[in-house]
XYZ file of C-alpha atoms in Angstrom:
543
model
C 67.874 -62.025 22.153
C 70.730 -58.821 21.150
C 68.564 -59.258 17.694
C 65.369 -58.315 19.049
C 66.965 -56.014 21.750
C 68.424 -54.027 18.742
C 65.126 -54.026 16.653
C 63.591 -52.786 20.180
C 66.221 -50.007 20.332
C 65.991 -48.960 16.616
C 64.339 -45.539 15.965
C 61.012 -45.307 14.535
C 60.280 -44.074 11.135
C 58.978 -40.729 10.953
C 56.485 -39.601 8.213
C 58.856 -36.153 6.463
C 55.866 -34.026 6.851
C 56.196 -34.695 10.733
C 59.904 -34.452 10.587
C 59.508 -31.200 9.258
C 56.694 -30.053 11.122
C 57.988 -30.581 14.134
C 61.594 -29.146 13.112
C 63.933 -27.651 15.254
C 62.267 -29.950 18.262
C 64.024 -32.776 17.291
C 67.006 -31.037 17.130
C 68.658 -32.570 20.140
C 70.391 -35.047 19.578
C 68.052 -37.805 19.471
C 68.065 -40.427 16.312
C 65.294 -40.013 13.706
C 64.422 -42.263 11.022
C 63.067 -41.275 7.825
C 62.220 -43.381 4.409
C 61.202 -42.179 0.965
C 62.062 -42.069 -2.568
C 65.055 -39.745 -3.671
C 63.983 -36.739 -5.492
C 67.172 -35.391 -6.311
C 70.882 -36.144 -5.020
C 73.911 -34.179 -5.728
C 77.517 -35.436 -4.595
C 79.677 -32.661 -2.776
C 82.752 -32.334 -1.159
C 84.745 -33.854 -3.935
C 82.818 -37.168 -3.237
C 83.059 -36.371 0.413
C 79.076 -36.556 1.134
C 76.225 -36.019 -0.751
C 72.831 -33.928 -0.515
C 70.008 -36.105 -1.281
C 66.093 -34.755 -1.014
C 64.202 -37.363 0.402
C 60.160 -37.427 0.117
C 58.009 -40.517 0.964
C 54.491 -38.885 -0.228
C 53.312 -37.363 3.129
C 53.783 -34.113 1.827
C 54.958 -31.699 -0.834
C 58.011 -30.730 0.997
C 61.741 -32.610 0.753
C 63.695 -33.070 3.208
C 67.055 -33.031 2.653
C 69.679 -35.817 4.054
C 73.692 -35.382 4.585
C 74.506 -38.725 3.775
C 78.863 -39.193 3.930
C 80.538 -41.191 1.505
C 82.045 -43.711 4.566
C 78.189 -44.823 5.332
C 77.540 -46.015 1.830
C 79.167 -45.678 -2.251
C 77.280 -42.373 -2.783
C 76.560 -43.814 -6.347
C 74.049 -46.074 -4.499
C 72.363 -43.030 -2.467
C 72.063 -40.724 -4.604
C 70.162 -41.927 -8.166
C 66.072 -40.277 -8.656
C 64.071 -43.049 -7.813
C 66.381 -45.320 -5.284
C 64.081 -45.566 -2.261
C 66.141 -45.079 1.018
C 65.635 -45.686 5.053
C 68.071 -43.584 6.918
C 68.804 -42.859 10.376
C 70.535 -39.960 11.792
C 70.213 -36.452 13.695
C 68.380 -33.575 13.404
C 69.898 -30.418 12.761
C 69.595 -26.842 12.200
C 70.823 -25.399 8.832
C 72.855 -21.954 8.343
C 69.993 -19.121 8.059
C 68.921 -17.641 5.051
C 68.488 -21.700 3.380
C 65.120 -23.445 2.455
C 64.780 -25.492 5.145
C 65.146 -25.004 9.019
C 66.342 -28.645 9.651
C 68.165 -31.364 7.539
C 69.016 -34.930 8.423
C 72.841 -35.997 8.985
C 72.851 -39.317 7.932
C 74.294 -41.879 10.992
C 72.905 -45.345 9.382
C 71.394 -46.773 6.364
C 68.914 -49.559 6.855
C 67.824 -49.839 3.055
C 68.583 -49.159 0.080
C 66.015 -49.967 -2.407
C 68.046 -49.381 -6.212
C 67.057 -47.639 -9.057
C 68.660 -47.462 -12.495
C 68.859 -43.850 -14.019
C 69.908 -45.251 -17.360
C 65.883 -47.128 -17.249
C 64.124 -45.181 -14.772
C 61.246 -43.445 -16.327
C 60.463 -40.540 -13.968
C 62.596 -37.577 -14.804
C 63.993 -34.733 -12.426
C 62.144 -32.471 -14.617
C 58.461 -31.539 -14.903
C 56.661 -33.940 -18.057
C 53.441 -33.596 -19.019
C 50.232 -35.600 -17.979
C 50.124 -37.326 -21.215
C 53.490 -38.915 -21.168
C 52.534 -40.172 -17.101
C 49.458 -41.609 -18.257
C 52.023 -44.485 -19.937
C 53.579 -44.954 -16.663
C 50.516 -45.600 -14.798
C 52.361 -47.193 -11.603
C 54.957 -44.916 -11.429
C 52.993 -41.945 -11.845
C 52.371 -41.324 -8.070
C 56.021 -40.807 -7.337
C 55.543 -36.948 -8.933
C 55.194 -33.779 -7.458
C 51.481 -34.011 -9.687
C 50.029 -36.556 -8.937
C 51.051 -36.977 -5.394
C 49.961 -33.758 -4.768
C 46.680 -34.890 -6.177
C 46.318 -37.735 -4.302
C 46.045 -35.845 -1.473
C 43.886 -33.124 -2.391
C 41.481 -35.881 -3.179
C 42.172 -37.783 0.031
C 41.457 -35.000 2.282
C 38.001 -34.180 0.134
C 36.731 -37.555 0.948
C 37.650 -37.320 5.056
C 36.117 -33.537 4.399
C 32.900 -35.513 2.893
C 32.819 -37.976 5.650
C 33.364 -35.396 8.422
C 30.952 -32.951 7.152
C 27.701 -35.861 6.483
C 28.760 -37.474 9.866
C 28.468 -34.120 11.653
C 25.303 -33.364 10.555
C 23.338 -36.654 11.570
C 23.960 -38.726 8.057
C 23.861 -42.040 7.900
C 26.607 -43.713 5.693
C 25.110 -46.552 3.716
C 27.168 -49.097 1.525
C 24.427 -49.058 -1.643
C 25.663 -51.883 -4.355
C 27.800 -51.705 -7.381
C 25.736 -54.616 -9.372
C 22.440 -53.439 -9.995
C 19.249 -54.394 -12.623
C 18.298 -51.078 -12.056
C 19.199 -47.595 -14.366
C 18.831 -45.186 -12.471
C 19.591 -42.026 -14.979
C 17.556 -44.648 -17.633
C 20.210 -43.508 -20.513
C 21.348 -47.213 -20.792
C 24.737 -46.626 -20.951
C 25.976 -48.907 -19.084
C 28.424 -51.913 -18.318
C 27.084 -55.078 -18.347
C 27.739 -58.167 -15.833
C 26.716 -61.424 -16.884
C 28.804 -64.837 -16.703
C 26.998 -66.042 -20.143
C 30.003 -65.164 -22.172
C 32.493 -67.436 -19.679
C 30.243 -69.812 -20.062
C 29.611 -69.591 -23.841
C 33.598 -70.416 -24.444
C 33.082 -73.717 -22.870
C 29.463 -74.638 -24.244
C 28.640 -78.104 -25.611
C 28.222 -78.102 -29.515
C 24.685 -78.626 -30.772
C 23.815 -81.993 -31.562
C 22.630 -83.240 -34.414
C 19.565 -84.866 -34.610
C 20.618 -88.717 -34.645
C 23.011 -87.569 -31.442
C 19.844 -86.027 -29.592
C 17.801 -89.097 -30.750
C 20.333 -91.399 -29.381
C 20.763 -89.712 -26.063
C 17.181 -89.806 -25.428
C 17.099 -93.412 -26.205
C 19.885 -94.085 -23.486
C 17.717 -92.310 -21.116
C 14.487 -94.069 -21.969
C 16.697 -97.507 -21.502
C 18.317 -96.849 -18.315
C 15.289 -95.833 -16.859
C 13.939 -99.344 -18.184
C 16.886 -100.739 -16.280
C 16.446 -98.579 -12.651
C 12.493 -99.805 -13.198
C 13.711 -103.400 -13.113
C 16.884 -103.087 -10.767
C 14.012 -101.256 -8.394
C 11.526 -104.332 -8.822
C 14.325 -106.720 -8.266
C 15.164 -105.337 -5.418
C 19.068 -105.346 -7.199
C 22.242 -104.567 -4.910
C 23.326 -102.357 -7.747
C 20.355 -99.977 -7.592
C 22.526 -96.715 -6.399
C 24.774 -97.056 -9.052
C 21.742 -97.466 -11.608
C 20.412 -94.383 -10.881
C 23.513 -93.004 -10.956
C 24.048 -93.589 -14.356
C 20.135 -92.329 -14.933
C 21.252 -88.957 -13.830
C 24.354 -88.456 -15.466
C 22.743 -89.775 -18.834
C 19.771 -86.894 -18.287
C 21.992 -84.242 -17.060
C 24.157 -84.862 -20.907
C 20.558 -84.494 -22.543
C 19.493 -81.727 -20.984
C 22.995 -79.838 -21.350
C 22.693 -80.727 -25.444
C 19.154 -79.787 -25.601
C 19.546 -76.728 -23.853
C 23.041 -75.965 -26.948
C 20.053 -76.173 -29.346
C 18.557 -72.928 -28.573
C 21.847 -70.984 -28.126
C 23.888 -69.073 -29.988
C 27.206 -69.093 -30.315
C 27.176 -70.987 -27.180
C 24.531 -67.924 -25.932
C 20.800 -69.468 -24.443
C 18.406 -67.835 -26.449
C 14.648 -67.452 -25.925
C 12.317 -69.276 -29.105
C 12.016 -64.797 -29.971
C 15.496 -64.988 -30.553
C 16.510 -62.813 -27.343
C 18.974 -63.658 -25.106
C 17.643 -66.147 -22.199
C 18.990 -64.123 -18.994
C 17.333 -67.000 -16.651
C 20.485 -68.924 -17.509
C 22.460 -65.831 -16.449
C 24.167 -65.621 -12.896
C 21.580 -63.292 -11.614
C 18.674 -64.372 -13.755
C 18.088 -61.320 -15.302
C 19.934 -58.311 -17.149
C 22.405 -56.883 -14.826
C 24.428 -53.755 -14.833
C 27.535 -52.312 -12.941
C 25.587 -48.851 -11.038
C 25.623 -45.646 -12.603
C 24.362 -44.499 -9.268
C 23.522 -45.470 -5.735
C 20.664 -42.712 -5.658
C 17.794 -45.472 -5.878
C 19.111 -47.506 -3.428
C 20.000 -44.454 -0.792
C 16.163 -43.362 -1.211
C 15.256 -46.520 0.323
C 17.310 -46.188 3.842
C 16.112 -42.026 3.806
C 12.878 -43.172 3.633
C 13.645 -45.076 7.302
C 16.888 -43.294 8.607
C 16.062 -39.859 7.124
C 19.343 -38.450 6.224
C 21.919 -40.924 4.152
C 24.385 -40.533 2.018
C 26.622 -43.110 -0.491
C 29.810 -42.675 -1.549
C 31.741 -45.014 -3.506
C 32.277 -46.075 -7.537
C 29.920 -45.796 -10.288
C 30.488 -46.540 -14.045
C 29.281 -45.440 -17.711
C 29.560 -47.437 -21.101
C 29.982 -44.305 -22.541
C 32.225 -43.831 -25.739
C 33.969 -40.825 -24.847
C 37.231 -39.374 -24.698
C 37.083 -35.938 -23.406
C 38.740 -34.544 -20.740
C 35.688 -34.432 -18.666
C 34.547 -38.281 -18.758
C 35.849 -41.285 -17.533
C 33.994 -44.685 -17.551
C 34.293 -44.816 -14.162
C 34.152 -42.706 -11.562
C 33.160 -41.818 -7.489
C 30.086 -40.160 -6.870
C 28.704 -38.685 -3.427
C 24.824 -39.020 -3.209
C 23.207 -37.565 0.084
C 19.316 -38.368 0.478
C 17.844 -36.116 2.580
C 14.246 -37.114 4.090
C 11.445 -34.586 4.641
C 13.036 -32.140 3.053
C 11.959 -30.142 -0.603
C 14.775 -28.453 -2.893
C 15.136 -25.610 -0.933
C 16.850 -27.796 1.704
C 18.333 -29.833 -1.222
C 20.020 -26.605 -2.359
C 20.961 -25.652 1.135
C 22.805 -28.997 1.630
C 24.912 -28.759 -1.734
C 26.018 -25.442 -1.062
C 26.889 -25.865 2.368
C 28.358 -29.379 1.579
C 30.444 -27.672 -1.281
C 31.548 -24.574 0.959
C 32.981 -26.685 3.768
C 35.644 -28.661 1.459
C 37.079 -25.351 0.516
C 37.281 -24.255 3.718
C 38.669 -27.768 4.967
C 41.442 -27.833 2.031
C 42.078 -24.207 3.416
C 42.549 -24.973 6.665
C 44.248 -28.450 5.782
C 46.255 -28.320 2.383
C 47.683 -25.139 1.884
C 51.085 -26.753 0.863
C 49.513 -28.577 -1.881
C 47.260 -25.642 -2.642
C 49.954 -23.486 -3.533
C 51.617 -26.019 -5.191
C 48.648 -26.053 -7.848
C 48.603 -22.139 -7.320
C 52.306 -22.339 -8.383
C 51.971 -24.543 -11.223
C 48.581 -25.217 -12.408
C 46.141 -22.770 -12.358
C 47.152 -19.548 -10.486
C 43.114 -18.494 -9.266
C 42.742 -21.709 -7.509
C 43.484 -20.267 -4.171
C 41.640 -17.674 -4.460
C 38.629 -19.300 -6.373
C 38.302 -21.570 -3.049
C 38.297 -18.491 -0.859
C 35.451 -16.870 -3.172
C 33.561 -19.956 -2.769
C 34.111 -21.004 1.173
C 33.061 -17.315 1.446
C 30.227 -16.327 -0.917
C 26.531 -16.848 -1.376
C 25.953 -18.828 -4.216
C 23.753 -17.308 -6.569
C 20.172 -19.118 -6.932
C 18.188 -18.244 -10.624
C 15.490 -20.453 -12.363
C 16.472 -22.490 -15.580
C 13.755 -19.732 -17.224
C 15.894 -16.975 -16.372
C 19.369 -18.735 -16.993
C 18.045 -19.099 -20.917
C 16.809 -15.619 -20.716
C 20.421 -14.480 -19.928
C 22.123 -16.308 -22.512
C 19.653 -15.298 -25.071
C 20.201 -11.413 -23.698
C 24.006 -12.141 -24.235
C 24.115 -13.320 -27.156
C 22.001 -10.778 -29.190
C 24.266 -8.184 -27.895
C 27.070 -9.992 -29.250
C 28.979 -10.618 -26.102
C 29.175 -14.160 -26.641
C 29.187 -16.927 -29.191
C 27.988 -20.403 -28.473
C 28.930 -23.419 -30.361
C 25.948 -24.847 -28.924
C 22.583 -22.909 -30.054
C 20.349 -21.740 -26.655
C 16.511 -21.875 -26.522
C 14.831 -22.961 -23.579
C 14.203 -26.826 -23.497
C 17.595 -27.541 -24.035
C 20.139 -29.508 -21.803
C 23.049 -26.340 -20.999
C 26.314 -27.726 -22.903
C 28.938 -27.326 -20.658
C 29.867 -23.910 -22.633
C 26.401 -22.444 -21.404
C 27.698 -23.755 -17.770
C 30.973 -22.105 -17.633
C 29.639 -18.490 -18.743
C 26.726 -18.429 -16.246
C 28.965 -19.030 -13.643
C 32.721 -17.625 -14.896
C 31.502 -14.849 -16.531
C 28.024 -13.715 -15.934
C 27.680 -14.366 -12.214
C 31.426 -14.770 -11.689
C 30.335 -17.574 -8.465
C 28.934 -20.524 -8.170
C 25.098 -20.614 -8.686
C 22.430 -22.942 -8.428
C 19.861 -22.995 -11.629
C 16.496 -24.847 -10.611
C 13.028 -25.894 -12.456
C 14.768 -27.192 -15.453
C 11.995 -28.916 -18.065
C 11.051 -32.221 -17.315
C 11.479 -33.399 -20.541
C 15.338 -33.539 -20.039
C 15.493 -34.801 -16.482
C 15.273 -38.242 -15.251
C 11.711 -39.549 -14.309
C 12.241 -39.532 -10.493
C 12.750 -35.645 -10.097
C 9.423 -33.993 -8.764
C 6.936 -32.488 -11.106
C 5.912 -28.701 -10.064
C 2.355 -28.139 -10.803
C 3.170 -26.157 -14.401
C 3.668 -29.422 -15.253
C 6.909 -28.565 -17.893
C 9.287 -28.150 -15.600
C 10.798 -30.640 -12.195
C 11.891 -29.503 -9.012
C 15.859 -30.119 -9.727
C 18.784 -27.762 -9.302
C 22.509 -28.183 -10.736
C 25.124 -26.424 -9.177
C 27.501 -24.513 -11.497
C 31.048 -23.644 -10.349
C 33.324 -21.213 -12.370
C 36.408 -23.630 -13.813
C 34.237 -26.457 -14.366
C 30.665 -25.639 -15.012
C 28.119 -28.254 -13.169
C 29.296 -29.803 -10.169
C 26.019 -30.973 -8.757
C 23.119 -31.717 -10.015
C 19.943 -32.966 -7.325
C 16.246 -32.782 -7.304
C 13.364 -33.153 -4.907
C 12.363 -36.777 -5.712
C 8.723 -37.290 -7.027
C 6.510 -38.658 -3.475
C 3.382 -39.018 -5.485
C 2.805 -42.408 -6.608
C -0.042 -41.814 -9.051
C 2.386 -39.088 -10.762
C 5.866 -40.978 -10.450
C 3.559 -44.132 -12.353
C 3.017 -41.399 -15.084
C 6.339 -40.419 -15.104
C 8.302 -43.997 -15.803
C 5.268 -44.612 -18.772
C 6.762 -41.278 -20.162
C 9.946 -41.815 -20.198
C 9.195 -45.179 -21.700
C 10.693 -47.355 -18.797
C 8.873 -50.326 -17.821
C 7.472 -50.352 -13.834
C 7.874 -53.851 -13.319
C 12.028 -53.564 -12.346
C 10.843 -50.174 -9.983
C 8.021 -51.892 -8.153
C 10.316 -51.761 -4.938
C 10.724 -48.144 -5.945
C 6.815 -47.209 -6.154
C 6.332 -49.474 -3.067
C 8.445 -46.633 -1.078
C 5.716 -43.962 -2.405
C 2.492 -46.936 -1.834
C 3.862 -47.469 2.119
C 4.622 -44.383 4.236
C 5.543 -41.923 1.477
C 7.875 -39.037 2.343
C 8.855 -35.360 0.814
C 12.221 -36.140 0.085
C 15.372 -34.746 -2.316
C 18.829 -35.103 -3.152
C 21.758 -34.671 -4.904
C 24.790 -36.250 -6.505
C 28.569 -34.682 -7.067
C 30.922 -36.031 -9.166
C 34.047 -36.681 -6.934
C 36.620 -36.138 -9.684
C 34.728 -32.762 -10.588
C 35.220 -31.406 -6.938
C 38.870 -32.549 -7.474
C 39.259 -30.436 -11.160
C 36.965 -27.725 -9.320
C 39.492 -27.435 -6.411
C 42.818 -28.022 -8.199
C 41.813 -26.410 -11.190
C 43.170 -29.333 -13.341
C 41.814 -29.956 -17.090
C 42.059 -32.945 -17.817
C 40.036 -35.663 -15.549
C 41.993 -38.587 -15.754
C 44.711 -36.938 -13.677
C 41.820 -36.613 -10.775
C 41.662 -39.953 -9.837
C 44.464 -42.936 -8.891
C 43.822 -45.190 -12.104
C 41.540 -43.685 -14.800
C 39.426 -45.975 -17.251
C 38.424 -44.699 -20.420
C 37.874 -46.233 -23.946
C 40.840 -48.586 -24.536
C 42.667 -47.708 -21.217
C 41.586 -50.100 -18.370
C 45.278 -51.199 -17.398
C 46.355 -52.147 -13.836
């Protein structure tokens, strides 16, 4: 019973972006509890006490903790790294210092130890490259921490700003037999290779003979127990189907191989597969979200997509989150309305909500992105045709105020160099370019009637380049049947697709961002593997 009374009694832990928030209020004289990770700790007072900075993640801020030698060795307190759960009082520090309020320390409930000979994580800034090998320890930096919350508060922005506006969240799946973007770049799920590792070898010919001439004997026997009316029937047949189930699984090792089923072409036999038939880890929920915003109207998905793509720039990853609204009777006017107004509230919601972190990657990343969010939250984004976009460029060029690695003639897919002029030096805002040629969109975006171009729009951002890229989805079913035979993709796997254009079709569009995009966009990082918690690219899949 004085156990539990005392857990009763003990003070609950406060998050250090509260304690500090709510500052000199708790200044009187009641006992606060605060845990985190030591930043830094410095021993004072000829070994009287010690200052130790204390964060635990809920914000950029430290708070710093008298902690006197009688409570605990300082040598335990003090280390980068130990992890710490201190009680104590509030109080007000001499004016003029960082911080309003420190913590005198009155109790230590833990003490979680770290080594400084072995601990990884330096006081000091290190680059991204060097945290990449340090994967799980990683969060514990100003960086990535900092990050991490840029990128949570995006996603409650996304949330918030969909749910507000009469959007319907909807779970679409990760397997799929479906490409969506039809590049067919992507990650394959099957269970044939498990299974291949534990196949039966082939049998020869006097093995298969034999087998088949246990079957054909047993049967004789099952016949004649059956006739005889013998006790031993059950077990009989028994033996029947265990003798037929070892043919079948050695006729069926004839046509593989290496323990693969293969068709009498030579392809692989996917009816033996889990799903009986090829199937894929998503590249995007888009498909799927048409089908629920052609019966709730206005969806969106949110969650992780992947790409077999071998690539190691700093702008891929093999996978990554996408946000893909679907947006019932509605054409790419409203599409383009959406993305912009989708795009302007998460720079006013990081704004309003993560200034501290803002300035943090003001500070020591990129010293516009304050201000670039402002411009954005603030400004009409520019709206010009793909047409005119190549006109530009070409207009540029021959006056020699640029030079493109990438050559520029309309037809062409804008490299990401094309991108980041348009919008960082040309327009100096984001913009919108629409009515890009078909030929290098995907079959599903809307045909206009010059019949070379398709009623899509990407959204360029200065920093980045495209952050969005959407499209009014094709409604006709005669034309979106003409569309799949161009591309070359066969109709039979989109006959649920077609049947949303055959029953009840709808004007609809859409669009899809690239999550870790908004995050580079926002922070103004380079590289996009520090934009999300564990990055996968070629080789790197760890944790």
């Amino acid at each position: 019973m004085a156990t539990a009374e005392a857990e009763a009694q003990r003070a609950r832990r406060l998050p250090v972006a509260r304690a500090l928030t709510m500052g000199e209020e708790l200044c009187d004289g009641r006992t606060v509890c605060v845990g985190g990770w030591v930043k830094t700790g410095r021993v004072q007072g000829k070994g009287a006490f010690a200052f130790v900075e204390l964060n635990d993640g809920s914000c950029a801020s430290n708070l710093q903790v008298i902690v006197e030698s009688e409570l605990r060795p300082l040598a335990d307190v003090t280390p980068t790294g130990t992890c710490l759960v201190i009680e104590g009082q509030m109080k007000r520090t001499p004016e003029g210092t960082k911080q309003p309020v420190e913590l005198r320390a009155t109790r230590i409930r833990h003490v979680g130890p770290c080594d400084p000979q072995t601990y990884p994580i330096a006081k000091t800034r290190m680059g991204p490259e060097f945290l990449r090998t340090v994967m799980h320890l990683r969060p514990r930096t100003n960086l990535i921490s900092a990050v991490t919350r840029i990128r949570s508060n995006l996603a409650a922005a996304t949330h918030r700003y969909f749910h507000d506006n009469g959007f319907v969240y909807v779970h679409t799946p990760i397997i799929t037999t479906s490409d969506c973007e039809g590049a067919g770049e992507m990650f394959q799920v099957t269970t044939l290779l498990s299974q291949a590792e534990n196949a039966a070898p082939k049998p020869s010919d006097e093995q298969l003979h034999a087998m088949k001439k246990d079957v054909e004997e047993q049967g004789n026997c099952v016949r004649t127990a059956k006739k005889e009316k013998n006790a031993n029937i059950a077990q009989e047949i028994e033996k029947l189907e265990s003798l037929k189930e070892r043919l079948k699984i050695s006729e069926t090792a004839l046509t593989c191989e290496g323990g693969i089923p293969r068709c009498q072409d030579g392809s692989i036999d996917y009816t033996q597969d889990f799903f009986g038939k090829p199937s894929f880890l998503t590249v995007s929920g888009q498909l799927q979200a048409e089908m629920y915003a052609c019966a709730l109207t206005n969806v969106y998905t949110f969650g992780p997509t992947f790409r077999a793509e071998n690539s190691n720039t700093i702008r891929h990853l093999a996978e990554f989150w996408m946000i893909e609204p679907e947006l019932a009777f509605a054409d790419l006017t409203d599409d383009m309305d959406c993305a912009e107004e989708y795009v302007k509230y998460c720079c006013r919601w990081l704004l309003e909500h993560c200034m501290e972190d803002m300035k943090f990657f003001e500070r020591f990343v990129d010293k516009t992105c304050v201000d670039r969010l402002k411009l954005v939250a603030d400004t009409p984004f520019g709206r010009v045709s793909y047409t005119e976009c190549i006109e530009i460029l070409l207009e540029n060029i021959e006056q020699a105020k640029v030079t493109f690695k990438n050559p520029v003639e309309w037809g062409i897919d804008l490299a990401t160099e094309h991108e980041k002029y348009l919008a960082d030096t040309v327009f100096k805002k984001p913009i919108i370019v629409y009515n890009y040629p078909k030929d290098i969109k995907a079959f599903y975006m809307r045909l206009n009637d010059d019949e070379r171009t398709v009623a899509a729009m990407d959204l360029l951002v200065p920093k980045v380049g495209e952050l969005i890229g959407g499209s009014q989805r094709e409604e006709r079913l005669d034309v979106l049947e003409r569309r799949l035979k161009e591309c070359g993709l066969p109709e039979d796997p989109y006959q649920w697709y077609l049947d949303l254009r055959r029953y009840g079709t709808v004007p609809h569009a859409g669009f899809g961002l690239g999550f870790e995009r908004l995050v580079l966009f926002t922070t103004g990082l380079e590289n996009i593997r520090e934009s999300i918690p564990l990055p996968r690219w070629p080789d790197h899949a760890d944790f």
